[in-house]
Tab-separated table of C-alpha atoms in Angstrom:
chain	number	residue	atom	x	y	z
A	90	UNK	CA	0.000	0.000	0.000
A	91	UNK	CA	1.079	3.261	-1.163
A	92	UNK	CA	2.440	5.426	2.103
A	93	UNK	CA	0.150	8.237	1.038
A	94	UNK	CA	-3.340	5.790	1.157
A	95	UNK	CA	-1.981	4.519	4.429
A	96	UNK	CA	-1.445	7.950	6.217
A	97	UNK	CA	-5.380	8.832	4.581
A	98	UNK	CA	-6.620	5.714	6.141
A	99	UNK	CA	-5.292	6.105	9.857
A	100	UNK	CA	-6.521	9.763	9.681
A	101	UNK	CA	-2.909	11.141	9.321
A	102	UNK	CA	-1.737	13.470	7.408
A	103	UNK	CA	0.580	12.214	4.443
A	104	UNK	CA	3.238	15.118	5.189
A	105	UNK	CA	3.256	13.766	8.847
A	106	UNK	CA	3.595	9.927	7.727
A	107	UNK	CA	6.617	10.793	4.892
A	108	UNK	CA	8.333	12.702	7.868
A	109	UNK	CA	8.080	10.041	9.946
A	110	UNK	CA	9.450	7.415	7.559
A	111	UNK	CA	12.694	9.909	6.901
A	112	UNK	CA	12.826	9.956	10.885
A	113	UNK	CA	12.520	6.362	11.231
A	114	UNK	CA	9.643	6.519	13.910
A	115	UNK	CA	6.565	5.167	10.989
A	116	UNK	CA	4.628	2.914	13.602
A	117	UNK	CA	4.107	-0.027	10.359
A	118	UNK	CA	7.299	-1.503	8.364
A	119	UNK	CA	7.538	0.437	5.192
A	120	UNK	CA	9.962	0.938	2.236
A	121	UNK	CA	11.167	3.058	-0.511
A	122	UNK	CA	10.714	1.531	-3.729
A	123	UNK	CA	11.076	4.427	-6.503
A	124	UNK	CA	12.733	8.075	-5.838
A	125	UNK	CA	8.923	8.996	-4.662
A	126	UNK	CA	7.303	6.107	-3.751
A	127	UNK	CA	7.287	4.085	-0.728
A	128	UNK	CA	5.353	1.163	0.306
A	129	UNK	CA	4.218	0.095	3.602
A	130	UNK	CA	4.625	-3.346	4.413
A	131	UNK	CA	0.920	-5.011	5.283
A	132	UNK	CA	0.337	-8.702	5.378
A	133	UNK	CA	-3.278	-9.489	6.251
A	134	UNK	CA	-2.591	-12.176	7.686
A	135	UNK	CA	-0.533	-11.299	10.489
A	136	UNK	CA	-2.238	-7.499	11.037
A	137	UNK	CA	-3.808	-7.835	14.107
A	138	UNK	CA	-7.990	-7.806	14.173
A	139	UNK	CA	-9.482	-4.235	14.259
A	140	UNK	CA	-10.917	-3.560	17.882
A	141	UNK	CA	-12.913	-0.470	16.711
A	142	UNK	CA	-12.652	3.140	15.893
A	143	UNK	CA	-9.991	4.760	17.909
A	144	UNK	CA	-9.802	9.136	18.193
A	145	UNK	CA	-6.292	9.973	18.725
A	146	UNK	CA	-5.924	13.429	21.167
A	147	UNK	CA	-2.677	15.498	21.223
A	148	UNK	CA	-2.464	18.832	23.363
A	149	UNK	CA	0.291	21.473	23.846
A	150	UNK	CA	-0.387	24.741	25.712
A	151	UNK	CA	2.149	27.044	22.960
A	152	UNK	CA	2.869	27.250	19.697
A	153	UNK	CA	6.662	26.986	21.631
A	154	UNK	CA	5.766	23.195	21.880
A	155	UNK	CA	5.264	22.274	18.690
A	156	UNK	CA	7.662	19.583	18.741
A	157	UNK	CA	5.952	18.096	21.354
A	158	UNK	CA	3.038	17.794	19.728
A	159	UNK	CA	4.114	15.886	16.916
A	160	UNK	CA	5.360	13.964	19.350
A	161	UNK	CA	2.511	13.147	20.971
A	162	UNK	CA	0.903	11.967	17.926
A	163	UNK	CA	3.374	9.832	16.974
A	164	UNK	CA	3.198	7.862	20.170
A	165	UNK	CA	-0.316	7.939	19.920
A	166	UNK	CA	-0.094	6.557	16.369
A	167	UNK	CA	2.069	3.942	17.092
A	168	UNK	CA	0.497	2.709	19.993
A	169	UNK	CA	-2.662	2.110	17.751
A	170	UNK	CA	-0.939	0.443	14.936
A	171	UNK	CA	0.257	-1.949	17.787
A	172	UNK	CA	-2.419	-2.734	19.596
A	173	UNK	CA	-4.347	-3.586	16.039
A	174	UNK	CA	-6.856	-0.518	16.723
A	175	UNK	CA	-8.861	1.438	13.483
A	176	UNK	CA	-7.731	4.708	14.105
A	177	UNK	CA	-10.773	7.003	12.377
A	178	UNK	CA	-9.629	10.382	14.096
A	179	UNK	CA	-6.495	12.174	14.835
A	180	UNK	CA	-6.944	15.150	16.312
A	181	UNK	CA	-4.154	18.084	17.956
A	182	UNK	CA	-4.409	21.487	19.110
A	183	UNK	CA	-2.591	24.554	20.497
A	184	UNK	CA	-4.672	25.310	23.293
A	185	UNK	CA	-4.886	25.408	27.183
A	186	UNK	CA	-6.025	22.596	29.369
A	187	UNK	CA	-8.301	24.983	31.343
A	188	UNK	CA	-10.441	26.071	28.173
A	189	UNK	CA	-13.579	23.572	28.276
A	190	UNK	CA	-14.245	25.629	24.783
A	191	UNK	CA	-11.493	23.974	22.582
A	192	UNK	CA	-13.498	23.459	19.436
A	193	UNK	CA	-11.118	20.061	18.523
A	194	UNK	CA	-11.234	17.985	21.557
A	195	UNK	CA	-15.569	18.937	21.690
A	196	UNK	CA	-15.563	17.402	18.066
A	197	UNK	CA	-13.425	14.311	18.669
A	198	UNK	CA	-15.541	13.764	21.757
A	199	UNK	CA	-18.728	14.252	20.337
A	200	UNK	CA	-18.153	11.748	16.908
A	201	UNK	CA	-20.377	8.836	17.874
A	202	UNK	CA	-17.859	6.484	15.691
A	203	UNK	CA	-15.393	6.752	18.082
A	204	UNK	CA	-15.494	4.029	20.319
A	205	UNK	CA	-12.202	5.052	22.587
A	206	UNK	CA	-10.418	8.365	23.111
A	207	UNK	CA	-6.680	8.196	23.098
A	208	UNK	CA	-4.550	10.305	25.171
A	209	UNK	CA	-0.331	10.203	26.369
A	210	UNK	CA	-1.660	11.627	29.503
A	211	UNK	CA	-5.234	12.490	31.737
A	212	UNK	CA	-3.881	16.559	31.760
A	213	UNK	CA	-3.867	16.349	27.483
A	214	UNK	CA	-7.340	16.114	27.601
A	215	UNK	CA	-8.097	18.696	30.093
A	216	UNK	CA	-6.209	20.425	33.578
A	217	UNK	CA	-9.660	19.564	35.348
A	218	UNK	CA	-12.654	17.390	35.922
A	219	UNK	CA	-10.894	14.679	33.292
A	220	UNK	CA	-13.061	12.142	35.505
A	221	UNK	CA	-16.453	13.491	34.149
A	222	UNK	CA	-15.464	13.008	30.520
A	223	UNK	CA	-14.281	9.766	31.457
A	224	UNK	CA	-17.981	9.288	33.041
A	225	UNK	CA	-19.449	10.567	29.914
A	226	UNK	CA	-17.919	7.950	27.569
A	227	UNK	CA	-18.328	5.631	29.328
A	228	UNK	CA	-22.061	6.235	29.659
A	229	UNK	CA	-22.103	5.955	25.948
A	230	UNK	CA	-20.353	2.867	25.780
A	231	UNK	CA	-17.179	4.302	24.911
A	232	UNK	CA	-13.932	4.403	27.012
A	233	UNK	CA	-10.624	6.723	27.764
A	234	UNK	CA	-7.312	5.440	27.269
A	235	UNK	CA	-4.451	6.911	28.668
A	236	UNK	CA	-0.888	5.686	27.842
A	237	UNK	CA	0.938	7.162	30.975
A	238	UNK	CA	-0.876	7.582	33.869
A	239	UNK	CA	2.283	8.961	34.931
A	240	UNK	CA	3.773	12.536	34.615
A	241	UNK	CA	6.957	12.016	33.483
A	242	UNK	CA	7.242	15.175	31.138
A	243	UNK	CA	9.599	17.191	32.272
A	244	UNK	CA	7.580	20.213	31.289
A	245	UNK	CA	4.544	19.399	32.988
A	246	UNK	CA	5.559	22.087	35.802
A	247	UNK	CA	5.937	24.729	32.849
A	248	UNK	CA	2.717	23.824	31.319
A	249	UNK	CA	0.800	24.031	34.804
A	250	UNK	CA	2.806	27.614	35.329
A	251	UNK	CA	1.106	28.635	31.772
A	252	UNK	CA	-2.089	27.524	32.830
A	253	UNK	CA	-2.127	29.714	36.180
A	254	UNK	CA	-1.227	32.343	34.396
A	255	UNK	CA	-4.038	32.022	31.700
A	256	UNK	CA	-6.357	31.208	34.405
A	257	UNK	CA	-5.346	34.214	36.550
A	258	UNK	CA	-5.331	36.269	33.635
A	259	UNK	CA	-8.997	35.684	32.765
A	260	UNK	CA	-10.211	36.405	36.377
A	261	UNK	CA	-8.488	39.429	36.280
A	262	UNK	CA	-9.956	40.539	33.113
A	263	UNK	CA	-13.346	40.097	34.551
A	264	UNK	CA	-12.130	42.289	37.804
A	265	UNK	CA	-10.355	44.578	36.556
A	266	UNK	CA	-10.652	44.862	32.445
A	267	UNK	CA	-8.443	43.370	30.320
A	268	UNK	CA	-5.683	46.218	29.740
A	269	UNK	CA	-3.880	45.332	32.705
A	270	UNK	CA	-5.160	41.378	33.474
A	271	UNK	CA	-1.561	39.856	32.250
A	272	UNK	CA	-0.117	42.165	34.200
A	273	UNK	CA	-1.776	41.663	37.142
A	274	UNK	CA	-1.603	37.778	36.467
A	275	UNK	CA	2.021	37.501	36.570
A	276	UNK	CA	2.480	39.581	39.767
A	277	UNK	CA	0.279	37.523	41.761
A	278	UNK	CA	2.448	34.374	40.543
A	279	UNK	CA	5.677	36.119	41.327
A	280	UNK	CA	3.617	37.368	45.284
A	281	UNK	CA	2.964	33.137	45.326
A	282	UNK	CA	6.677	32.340	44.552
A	283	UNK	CA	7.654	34.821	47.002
A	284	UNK	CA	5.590	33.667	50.048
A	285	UNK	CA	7.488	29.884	49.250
């Protein structure tokens, strides 16, 4: 199969799967046959059976982390291609884990042919309250995974720090407008780090 009808069919983008195959990190075998043309390596009878529709979920709070996001995907990726899982959505965003409005993550969650939700960890999918989406699929008869329950990302303190600061900053918008909110937001982190 043509590397370009395979990225298509897992929901990836074809960029994303020919960077991957120069990076050596393409989750299926896969070979280059002609100076534009590479084949991945499928034998039906050994591919695992498909378990159902799996929606990949990446989340970075910067455009700084852009790397990481990638990243996250493909893990995410190849952890599906393992495990034998359809994967019918991939889905990644710049946005913070406080914002219950990120347009992305409401669509994944809300596509009925997803059957489980794949995340690297809980705090992709949201800072808070991951429990009651995890309550909500599961109500549906749908299911969370999480790859690593633990945080071992070393910038999981920095991402938390940019959270408090977004989350300060929109409470002091609604005090005090939203000229000096940032402002405002970082001093009170700075008071915090002082009183330590």
């Amino acid at each position: 199969m043509n590397l370009t009808d395979w990225a298509r069919a897992q929901g990836i983008a074809p960029r994303t799967a020919y960077r991957w195959f120069r990076e050596g990190t393409l989750p299926v075998p896969a070979e280059r046959v002609g100076p534009r043309t590479i084949l991945v390596n499928i034998d039906a009878n050994t591919s695992p059976p498909v378990i159902g529709g799996v929606g990949l979920y990446a989340r970075v709070s910067s455009r700084d982390q852009k790397a990481d996001l990638e990243r996250q995907i493909a893990r995410l990726s190849e952890w599906a291609a393992k495990a034998g899982h359809t994967v019918i959505r991939v889905e990644s965003e710049i946005a913070s884990g406080m914002d219950g409005g990120r347009t992305t993550a409401r669509r994944l969650l809300a596509d009925s042919k997803v059957t489980a939700v794949a995340v690297e960890n809980k705090d992709r999918l949201g800072r808070m309250n991951v429990e009651l989406i995890e309550a909500a699929l599961s109500a549906s008869g749908r299911r969370l995974v999480v790859l690593d329950e633990a945080e071992v990302d070393d910038d999981v303190d920095h991402d938390l720090e940019r959270d408090m600061v977004e989350a300060l900053t929109w409470f002091c918008a609604r005090l005090y407008g939203r000229g000096s909110a940032k402002s405002r937001a970082h001093r009170a982190l700075e008071a915090a780090a002082a009183d330590e």
